Short mmCIF file of C-alpha atoms in Angstrom, two decimals:
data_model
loop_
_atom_site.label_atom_id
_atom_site.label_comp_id
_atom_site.label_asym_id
_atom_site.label_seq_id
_atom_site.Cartn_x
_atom_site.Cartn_y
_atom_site.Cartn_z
CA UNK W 3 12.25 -20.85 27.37
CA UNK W 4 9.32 -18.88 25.95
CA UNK W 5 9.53 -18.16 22.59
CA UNK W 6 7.59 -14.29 22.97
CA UNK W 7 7.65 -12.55 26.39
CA UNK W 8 5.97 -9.40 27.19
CA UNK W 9 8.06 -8.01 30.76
CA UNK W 10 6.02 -5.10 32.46
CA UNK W 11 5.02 -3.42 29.01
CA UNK W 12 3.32 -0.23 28.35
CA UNK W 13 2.05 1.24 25.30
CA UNK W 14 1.38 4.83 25.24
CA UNK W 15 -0.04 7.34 22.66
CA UNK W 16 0.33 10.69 24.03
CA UNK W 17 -1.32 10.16 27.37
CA UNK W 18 -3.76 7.44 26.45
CA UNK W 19 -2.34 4.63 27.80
CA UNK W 20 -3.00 1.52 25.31
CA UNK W 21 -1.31 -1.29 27.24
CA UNK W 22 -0.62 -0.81 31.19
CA UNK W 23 2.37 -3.31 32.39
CA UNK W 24 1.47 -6.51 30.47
CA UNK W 25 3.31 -9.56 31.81
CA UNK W 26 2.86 -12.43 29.50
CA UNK W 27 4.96 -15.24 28.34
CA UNK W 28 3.77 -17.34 25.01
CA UNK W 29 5.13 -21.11 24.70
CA UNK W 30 6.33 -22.79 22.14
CA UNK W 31 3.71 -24.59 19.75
CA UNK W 32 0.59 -23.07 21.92
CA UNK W 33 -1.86 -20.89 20.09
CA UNK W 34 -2.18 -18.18 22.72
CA UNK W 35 -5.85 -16.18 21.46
CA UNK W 36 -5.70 -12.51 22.72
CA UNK W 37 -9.52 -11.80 23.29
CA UNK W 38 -10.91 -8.39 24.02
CA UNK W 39 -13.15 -5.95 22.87
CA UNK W 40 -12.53 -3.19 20.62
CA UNK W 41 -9.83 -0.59 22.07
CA UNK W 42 -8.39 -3.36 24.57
CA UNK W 43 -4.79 -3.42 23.34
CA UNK W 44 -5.15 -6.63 21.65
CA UNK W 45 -4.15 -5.50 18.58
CA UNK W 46 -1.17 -3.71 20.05
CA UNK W 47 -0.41 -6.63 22.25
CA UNK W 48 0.28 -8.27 18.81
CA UNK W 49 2.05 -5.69 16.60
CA UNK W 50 4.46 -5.14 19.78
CA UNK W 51 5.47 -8.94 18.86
CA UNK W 52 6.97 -8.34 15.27
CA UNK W 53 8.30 -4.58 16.08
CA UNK W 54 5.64 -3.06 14.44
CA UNK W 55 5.99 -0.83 17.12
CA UNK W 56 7.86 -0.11 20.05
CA UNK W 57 7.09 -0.26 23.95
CA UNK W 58 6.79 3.04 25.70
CA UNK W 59 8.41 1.39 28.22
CA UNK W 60 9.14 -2.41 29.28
CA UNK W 61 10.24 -5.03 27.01
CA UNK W 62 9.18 -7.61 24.40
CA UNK W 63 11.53 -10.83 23.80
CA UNK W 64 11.35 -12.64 21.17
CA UNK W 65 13.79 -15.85 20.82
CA UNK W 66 14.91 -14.11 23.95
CA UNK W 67 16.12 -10.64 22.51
CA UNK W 68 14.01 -8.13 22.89
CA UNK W 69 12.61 -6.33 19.86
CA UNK W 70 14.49 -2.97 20.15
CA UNK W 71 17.95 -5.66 20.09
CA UNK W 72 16.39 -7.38 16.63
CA UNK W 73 17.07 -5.89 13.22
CA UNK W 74 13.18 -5.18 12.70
CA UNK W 75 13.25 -7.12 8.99
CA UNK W 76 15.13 -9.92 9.99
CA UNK W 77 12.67 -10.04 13.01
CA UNK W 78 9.72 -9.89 10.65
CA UNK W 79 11.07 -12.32 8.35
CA UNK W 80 11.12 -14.81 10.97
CA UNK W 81 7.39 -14.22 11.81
CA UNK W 82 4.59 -14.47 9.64
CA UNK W 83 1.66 -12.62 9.48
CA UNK W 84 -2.12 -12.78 8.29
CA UNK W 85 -4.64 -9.88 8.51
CA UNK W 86 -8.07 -9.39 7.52
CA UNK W 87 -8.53 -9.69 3.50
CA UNK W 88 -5.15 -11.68 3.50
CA UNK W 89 -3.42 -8.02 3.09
CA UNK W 90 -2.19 -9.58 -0.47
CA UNK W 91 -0.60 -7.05 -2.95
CA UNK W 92 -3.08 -6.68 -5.68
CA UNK W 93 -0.77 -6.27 -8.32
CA UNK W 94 1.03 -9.51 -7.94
CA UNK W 95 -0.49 -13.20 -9.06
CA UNK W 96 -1.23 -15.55 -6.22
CA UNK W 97 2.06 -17.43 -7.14
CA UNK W 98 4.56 -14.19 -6.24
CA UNK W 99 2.29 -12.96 -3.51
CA UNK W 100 3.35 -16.35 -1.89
CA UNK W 101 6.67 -16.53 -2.99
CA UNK W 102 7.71 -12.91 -2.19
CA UNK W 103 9.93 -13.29 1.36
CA UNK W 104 11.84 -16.64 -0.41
CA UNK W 105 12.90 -14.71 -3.48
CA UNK W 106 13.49 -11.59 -1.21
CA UNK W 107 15.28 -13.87 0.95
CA UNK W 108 16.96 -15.20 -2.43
CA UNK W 109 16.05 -19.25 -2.48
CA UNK W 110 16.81 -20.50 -5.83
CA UNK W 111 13.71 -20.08 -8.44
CA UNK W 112 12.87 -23.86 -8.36
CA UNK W 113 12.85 -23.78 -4.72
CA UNK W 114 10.34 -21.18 -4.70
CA UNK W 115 8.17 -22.85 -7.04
CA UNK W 116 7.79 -25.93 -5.31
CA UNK W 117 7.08 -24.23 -1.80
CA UNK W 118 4.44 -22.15 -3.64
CA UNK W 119 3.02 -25.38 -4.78
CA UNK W 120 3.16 -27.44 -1.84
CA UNK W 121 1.41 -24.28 0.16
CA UNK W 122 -1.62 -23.92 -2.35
CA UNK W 123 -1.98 -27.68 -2.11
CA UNK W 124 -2.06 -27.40 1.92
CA UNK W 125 -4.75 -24.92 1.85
CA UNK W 126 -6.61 -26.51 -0.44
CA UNK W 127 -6.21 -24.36 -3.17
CA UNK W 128 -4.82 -26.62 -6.65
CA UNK W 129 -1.58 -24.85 -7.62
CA UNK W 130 -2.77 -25.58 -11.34
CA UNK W 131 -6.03 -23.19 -10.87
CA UNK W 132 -4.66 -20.90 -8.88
CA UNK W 133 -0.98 -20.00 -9.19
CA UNK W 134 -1.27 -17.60 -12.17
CA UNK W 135 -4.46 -15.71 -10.72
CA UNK W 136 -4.54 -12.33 -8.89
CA UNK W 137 -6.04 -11.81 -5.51
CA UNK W 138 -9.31 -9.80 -7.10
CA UNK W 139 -10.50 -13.11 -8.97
CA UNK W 140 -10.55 -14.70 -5.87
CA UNK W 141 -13.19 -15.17 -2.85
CA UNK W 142 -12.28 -13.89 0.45
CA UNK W 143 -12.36 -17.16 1.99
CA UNK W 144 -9.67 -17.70 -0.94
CA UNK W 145 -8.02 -14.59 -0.45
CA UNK W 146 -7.80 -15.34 3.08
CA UNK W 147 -6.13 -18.79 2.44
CA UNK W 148 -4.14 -17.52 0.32
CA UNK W 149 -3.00 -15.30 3.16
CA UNK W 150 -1.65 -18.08 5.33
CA UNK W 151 0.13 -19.64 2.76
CA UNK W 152 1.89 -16.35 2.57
CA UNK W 153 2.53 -16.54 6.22
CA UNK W 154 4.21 -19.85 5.81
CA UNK W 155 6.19 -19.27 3.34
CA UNK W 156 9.49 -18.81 4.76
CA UNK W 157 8.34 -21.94 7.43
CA UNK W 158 8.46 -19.22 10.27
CA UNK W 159 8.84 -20.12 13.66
CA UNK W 160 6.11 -18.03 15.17
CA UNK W 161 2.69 -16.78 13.27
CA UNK W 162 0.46 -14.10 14.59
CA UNK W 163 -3.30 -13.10 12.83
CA UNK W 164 -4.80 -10.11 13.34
CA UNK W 165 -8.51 -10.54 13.40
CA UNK W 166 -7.88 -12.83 10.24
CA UNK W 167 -11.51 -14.31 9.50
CA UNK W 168 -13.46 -10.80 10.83
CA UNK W 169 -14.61 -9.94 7.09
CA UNK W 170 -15.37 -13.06 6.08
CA UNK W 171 -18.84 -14.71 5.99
CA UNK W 172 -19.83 -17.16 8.85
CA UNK W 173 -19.90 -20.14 6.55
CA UNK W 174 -16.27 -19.44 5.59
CA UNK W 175 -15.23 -18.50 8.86
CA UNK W 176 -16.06 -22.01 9.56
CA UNK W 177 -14.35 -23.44 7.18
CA UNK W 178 -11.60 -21.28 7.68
CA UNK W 179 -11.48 -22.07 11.24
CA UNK W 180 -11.40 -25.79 10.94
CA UNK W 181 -8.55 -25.12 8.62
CA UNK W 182 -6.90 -23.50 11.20
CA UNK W 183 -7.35 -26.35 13.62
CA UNK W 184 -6.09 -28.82 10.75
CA UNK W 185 -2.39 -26.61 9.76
CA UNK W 186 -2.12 -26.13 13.52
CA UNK W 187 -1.95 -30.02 13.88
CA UNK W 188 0.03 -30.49 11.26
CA UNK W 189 2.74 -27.61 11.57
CA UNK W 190 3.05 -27.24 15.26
CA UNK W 191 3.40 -23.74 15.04
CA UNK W 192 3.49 -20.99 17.69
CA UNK W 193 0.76 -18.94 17.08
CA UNK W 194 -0.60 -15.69 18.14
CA UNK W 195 -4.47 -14.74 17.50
CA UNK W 196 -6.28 -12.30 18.36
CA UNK W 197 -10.12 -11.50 17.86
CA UNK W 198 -13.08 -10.53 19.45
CA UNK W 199 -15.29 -13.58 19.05
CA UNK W 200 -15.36 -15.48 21.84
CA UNK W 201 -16.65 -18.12 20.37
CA UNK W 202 -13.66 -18.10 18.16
CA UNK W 203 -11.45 -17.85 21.29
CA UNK W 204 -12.95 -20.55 22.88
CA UNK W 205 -12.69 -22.94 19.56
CA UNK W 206 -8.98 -22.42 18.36
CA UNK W 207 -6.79 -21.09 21.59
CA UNK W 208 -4.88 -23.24 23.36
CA UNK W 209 -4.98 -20.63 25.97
CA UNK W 210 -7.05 -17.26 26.05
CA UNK W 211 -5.37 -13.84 27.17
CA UNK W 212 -8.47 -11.60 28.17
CA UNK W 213 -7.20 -7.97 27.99
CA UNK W 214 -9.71 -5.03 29.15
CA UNK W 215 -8.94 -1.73 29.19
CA UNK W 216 -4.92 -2.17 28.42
CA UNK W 217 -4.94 -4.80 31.49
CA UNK W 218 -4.60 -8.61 31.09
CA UNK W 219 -7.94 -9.64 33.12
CA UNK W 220 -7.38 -13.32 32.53
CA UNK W 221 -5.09 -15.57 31.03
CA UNK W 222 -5.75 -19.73 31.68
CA UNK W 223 -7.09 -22.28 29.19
CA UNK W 224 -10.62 -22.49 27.43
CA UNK W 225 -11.88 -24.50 30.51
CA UNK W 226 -10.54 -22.04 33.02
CA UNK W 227 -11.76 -19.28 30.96
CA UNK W 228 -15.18 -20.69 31.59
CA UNK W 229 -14.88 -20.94 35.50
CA UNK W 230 -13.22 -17.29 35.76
CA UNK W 231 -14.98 -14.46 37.82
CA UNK W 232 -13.98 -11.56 36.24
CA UNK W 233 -16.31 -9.55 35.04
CA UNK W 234 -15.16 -9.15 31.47
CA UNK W 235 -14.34 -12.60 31.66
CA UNK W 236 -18.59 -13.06 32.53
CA UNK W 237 -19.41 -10.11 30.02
CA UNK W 238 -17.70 -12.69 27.10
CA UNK W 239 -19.12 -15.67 28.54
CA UNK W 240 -22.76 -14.33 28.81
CA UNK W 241 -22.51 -13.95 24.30
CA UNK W 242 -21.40 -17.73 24.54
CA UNK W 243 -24.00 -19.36 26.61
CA UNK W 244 -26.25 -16.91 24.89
CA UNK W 245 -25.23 -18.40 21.69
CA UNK W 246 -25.26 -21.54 23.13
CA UNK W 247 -28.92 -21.23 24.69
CA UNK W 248 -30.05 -20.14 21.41
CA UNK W 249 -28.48 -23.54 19.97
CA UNK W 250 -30.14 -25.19 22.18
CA UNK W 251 -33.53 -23.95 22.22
CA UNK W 252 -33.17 -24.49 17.82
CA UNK W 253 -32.57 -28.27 18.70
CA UNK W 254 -35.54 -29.00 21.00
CA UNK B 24 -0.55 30.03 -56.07
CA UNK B 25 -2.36 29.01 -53.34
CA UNK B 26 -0.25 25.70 -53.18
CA UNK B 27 2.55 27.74 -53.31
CA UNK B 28 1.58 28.78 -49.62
CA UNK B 29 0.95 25.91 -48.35
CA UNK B 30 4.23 24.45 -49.21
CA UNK B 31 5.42 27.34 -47.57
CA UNK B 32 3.29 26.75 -43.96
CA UNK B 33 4.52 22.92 -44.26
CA UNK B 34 8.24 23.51 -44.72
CA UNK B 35 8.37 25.87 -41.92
CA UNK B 36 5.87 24.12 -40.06
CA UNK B 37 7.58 20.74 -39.65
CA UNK B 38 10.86 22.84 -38.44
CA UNK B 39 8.28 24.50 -35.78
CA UNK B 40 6.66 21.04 -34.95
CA UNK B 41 10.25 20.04 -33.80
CA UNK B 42 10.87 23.03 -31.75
CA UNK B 43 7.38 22.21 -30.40
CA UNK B 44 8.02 18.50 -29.17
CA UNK B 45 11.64 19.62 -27.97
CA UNK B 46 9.71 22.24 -25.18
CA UNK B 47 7.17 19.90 -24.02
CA UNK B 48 9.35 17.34 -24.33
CA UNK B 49 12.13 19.11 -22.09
CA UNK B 50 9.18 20.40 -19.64
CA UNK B 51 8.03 17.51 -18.83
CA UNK B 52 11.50 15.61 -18.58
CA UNK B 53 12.59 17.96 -16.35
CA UNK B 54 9.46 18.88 -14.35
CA UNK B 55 9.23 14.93 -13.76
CA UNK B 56 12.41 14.70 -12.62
CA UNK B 57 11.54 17.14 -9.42
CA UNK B 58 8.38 16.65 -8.97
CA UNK B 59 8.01 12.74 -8.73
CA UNK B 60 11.29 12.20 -6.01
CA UNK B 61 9.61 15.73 -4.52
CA UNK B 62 5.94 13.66 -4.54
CA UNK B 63 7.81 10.62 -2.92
CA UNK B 64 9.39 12.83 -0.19
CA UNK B 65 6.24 14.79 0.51
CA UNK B 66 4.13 11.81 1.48
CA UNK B 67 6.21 11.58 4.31
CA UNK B 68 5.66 14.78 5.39
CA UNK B 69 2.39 16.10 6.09
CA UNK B 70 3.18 19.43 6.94
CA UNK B 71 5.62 20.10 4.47
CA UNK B 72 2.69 18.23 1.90
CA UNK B 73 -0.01 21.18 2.21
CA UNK B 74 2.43 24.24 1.77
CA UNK B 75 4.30 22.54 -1.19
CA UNK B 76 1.01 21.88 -2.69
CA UNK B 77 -0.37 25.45 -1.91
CA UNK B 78 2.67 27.22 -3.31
CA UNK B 79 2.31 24.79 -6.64
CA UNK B 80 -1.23 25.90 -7.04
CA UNK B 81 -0.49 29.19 -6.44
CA UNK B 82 1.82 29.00 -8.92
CA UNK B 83 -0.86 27.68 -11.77
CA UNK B 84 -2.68 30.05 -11.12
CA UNK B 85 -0.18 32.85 -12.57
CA UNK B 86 -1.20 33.81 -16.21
CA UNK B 87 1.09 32.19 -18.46
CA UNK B 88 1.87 35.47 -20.76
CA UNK B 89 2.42 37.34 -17.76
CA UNK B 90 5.08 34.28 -15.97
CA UNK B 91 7.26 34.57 -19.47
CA UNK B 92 7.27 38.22 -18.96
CA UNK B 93 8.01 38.14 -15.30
CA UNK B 94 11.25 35.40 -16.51
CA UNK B 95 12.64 37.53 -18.96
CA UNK B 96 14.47 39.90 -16.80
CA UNK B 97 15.62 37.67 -14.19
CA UNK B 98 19.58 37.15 -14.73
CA UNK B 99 20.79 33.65 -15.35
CA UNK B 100 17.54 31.51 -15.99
CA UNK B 101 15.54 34.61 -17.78
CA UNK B 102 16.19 36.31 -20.73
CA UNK B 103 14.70 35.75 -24.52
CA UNK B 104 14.88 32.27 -25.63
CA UNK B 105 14.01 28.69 -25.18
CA UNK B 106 15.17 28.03 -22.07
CA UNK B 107 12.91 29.89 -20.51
CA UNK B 108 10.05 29.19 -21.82
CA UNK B 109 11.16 25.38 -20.62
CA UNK B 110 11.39 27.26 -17.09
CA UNK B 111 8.06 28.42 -17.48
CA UNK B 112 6.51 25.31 -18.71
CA UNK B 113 8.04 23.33 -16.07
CA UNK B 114 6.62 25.46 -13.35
CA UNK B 115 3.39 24.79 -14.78
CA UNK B 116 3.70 21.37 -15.10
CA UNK B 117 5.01 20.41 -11.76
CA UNK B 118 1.63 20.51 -9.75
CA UNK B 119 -0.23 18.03 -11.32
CA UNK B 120 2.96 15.93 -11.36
CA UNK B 121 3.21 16.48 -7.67
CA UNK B 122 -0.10 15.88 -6.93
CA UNK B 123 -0.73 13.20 -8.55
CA UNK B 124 2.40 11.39 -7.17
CA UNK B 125 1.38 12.40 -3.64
CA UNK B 126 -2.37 11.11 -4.14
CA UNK B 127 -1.16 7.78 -6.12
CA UNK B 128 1.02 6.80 -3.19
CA UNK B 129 -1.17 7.79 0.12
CA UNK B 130 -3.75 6.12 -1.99
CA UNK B 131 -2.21 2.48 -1.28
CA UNK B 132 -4.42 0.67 0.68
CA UNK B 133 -2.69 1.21 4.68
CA UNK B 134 -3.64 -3.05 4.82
CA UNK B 135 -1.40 -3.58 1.84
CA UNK B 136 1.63 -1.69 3.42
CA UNK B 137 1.52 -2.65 6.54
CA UNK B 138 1.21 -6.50 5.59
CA UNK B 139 4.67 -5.23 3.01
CA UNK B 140 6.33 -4.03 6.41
CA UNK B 141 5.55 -7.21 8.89
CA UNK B 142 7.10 -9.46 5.99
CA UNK B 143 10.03 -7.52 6.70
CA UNK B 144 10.27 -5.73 3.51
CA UNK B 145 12.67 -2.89 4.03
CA UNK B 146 11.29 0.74 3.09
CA UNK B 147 13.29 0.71 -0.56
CA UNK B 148 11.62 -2.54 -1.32
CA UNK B 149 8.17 -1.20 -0.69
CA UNK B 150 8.62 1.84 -2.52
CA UNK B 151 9.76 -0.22 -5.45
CA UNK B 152 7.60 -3.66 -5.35
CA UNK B 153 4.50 -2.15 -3.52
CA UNK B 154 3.98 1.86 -3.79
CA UNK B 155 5.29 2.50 -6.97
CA UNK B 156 3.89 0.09 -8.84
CA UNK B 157 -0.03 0.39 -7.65
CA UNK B 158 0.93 4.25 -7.70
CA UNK B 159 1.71 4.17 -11.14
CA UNK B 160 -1.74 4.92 -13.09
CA UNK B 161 -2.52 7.58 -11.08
CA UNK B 162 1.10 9.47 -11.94
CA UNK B 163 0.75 8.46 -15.06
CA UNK B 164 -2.68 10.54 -15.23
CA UNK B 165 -0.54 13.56 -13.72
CA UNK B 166 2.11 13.34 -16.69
CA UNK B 167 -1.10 13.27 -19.05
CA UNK B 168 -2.53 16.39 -17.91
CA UNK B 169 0.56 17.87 -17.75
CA UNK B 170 1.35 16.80 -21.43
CA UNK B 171 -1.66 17.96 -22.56
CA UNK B 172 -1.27 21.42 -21.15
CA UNK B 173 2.14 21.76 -21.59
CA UNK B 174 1.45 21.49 -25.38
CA UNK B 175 -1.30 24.17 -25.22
CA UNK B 176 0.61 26.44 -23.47
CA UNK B 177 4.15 26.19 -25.36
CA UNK B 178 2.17 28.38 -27.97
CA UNK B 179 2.61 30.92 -26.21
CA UNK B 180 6.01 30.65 -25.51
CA UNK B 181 6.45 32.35 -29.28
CA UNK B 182 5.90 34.96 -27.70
CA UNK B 183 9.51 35.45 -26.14
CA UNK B 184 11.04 33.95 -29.22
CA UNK B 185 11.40 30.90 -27.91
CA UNK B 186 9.72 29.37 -31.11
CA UNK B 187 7.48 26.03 -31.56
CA UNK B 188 4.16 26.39 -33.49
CA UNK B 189 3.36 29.45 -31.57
CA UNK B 190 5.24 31.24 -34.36
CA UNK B 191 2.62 30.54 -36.93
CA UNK B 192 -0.13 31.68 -34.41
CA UNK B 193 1.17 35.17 -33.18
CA UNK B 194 1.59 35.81 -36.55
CA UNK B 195 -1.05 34.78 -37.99
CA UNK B 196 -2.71 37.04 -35.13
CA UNK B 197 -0.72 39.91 -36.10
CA UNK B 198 -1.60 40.16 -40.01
CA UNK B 199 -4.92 39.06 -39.26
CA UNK B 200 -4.03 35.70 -41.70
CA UNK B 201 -6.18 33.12 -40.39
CA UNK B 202 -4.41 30.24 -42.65
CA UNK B 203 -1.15 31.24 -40.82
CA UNK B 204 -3.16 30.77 -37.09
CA UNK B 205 -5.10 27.46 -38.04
CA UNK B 206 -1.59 26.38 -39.48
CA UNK B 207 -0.40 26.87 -35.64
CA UNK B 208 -3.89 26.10 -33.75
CA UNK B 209 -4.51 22.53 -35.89
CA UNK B 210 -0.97 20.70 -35.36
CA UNK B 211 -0.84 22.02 -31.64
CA UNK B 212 -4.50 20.48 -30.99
CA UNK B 213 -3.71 17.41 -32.90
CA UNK B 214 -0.20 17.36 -30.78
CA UNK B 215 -2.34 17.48 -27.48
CA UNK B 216 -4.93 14.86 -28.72
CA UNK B 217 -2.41 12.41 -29.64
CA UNK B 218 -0.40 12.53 -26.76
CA UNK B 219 -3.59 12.24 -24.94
CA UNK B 220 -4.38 9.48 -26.35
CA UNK B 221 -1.06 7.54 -26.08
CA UNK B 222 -0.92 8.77 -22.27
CA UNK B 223 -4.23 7.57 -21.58
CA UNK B 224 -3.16 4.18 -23.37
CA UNK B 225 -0.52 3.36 -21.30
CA UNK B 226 -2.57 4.37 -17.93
CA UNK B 227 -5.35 2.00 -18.63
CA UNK B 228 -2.33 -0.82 -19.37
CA UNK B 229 -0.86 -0.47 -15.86
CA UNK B 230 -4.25 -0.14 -14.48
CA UNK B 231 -4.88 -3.94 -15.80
CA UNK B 232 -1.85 -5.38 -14.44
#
């Protein structure tokens, strides 16, 4: 059974229509990358997921409820989530930024401590340095890491990023990225991702959802995504070989 | 001889210091009490937001000799005396209250509460771990100003008997004794500095956190 299904969904606001009848089903342990460009849906494709908000009409179904069945917090607790800048609270220390949904979810204190530790340690970040700090004396690359761990932290079954790495430097993107690729291995976790970087897309999905204009244009794996006539499906793969071409050219 | 009168301003004075602190304090106890839950509700309603905040302003803007006079002959809460004066001063120190409760909170970063609601923190929970909190220095600037102006003003509420060191100044004013209106004018502005001061203390704490 999937673990998310979209079933004929549409996402209005007013009469702009955001999302028109999106038919999707996300596996277990893929990392399904929703690509598109700005004002596709992708972003509401993904915040339809945790109940975020509601379909105008259709359904989403997660675990096989749908999200108007879920209690939205319980939903949410189940799910983790990473946005741009980590979204941390500025006002708490890395420590209770990370531990936040096991004490609200009322794990013993020691319990909490030792996940907290054993997530710093998995992204790299010593417990010992960084534990006690707040978000503003870290980096953004940090910040962002930080951000996962959050997302892990109650070992949720499904994980969705918004655009997670968009603010951060290309270096660290990298870095970030190939983090990404590492956890994935390791955790086997359903993930959701969106962005607009194709070459992003390309690099972490499993498989790619195109949306354009609220319509899924393309859904197959990175290698399909390459042979696919669409034309928005071209339109993205024009930046890569143009990015690719420009590799090349470098190297000769 | 002239010690003699001094001795005088200080005994009464430190009873009219008391009745000073007890009509700020009450003002702003009370106009806290409404206009913080009143912030908290507002920022959830747009709408509502503007015309509570235009009818606050408006308010301000009504000379403070001329509000006391207006209270005195309404039945119930008017009439000569403390309590209204703490009516009065509470009206006046409700808008910057309200404002700055409605700024502090719609000035949370939107990132920061919506990554509080997809961790499934329920609206209470936000309020309390996330809004509140990061809120906090900028309410705590609204309580300053209205401190600060609240002591100012309370002066004048000697004017409907309702005492504080307004008593020294009006008379002072009246026998053209200007011992008896420095004796008023000095512990009021020392009053306003202080509290200032110890305001402003604790708003650069939270800010730290």
């Amino acid at each position: 059974m999937s673990v998310v299904e979209f079933r004929d969904v549409q996402f209005r606001i007013g009469d702009r229509t955001i999302l028109n009848g999106l038919n999707l089903a996300i596996e277990a342990g893929e990392t399904l990358v929703l690509l598109g460009r700005s004002g596709s849906g992708k972003t509401t494709a993904l915040r339809l997921i945790n109940g975020m908000i509601m379909p105008t009409s259709g359904d989403v179904c997660v675990d096989g409820k749908t999200t108007a069945e879920w209690d939205r917090v319980q939903l949410r607790r189940g799910i983790g989530y990473v946005i741009q800048e980590g979204g941390l609270f500025p006002h708490f220390t890395i420590e209770r930024n990370i531990g936040l949904i096991p004490r609200l979810e009322k794990w013993p204190e020691g319990k909490i401590a030792e996940r907290v530790t054993t997530l710093l340690n998995s992204v790299n970040l010593p417990a010992a340095d960084f534990a006690k700090r707040l978000p503003r004396e870290l980096s953004g690359g940090q910040r962002q890491r930080v951000g996962v761990a959050r997302a892990l932290a109650a070992d949720p079954k499904i994980l969705l990023f918004d655009e997670p790495f968009g603010a951060l430097d290309p270096v660290t993107r990298l870095d970030l990225q190939r983090e990404f690729l590492r956890l994935r291995s390791e955790l086997g976790k359903t993930s959701v991702f969106v962005t607009h970087d194709v070459q992003e897309a390309m690099k972490l999905s499993t498989r790619i959802a195109l949306l354009h204009e609220g319509n899924l244009a393309f859904i197959g794996t990175p290698q399909e995504f390459e042979g696919s006539q669409h034309p928005e499906a071209r339109a993205f793969l024009d930046v890569l070989h143009s990015a690719i071409e420009m590799g090349a050219r470098r190297a000769q | 001889m002239l010690s003699d009168v001094l001795q005088d301003l200080l005994d009464e004075g430190v009873g009219l210091l008391g009745e000073h602190l007890v009509l700020v304090f009450s003002a702003i106890l009370i106009a806290s009490a409404i206009a913080i839950p009143a912030g908290l509700l507002l920022t959830q309603h747009p709408r509502a937001r503007s015309w509570a905040l235009g009818i606050a302003s408006v308010g301000q803007t009504i000379p403070s000799l001329a509000l006391f006079g207006f209270l005195i002959p309404i039945p119930f809460i008017g009439g000569i005396g403390q309590h209204t004066a703490i009516i009065a001063l509470v009206l006046y120190a409700l808008l910057p209250i309200l404002r700055n409760t409605v700024t502090g909170i719609l000035g949370v970063d939107p990132i920061v509460r919506d990554s509080a609601v997809a961790m499934g923190m329920t609206r209470a929970q936000i309020l309390r771990m996330i809004e509140l909190p990061l809120a906090a220095p900028t309410i705590i600037a609204g309580l300053r100003i209205a401190t600060v102006t609240t002591i100012g003003t309370a002066t004048i509420a000697a004017a409907i008997g309702a005492g504080g060191l307004g008593v020294f100044i009006f008379r002072g004013i009246a026998s053209v004794d200007k011992l008896q209106i420095l004796a008023g004018a000095i512990p009021a502005a020392l009053l306003a500095l202080a509290a200032d001061g110890a305001l402003g203390w604790v708003e650069k704490r939270w800010s730290a956190r």
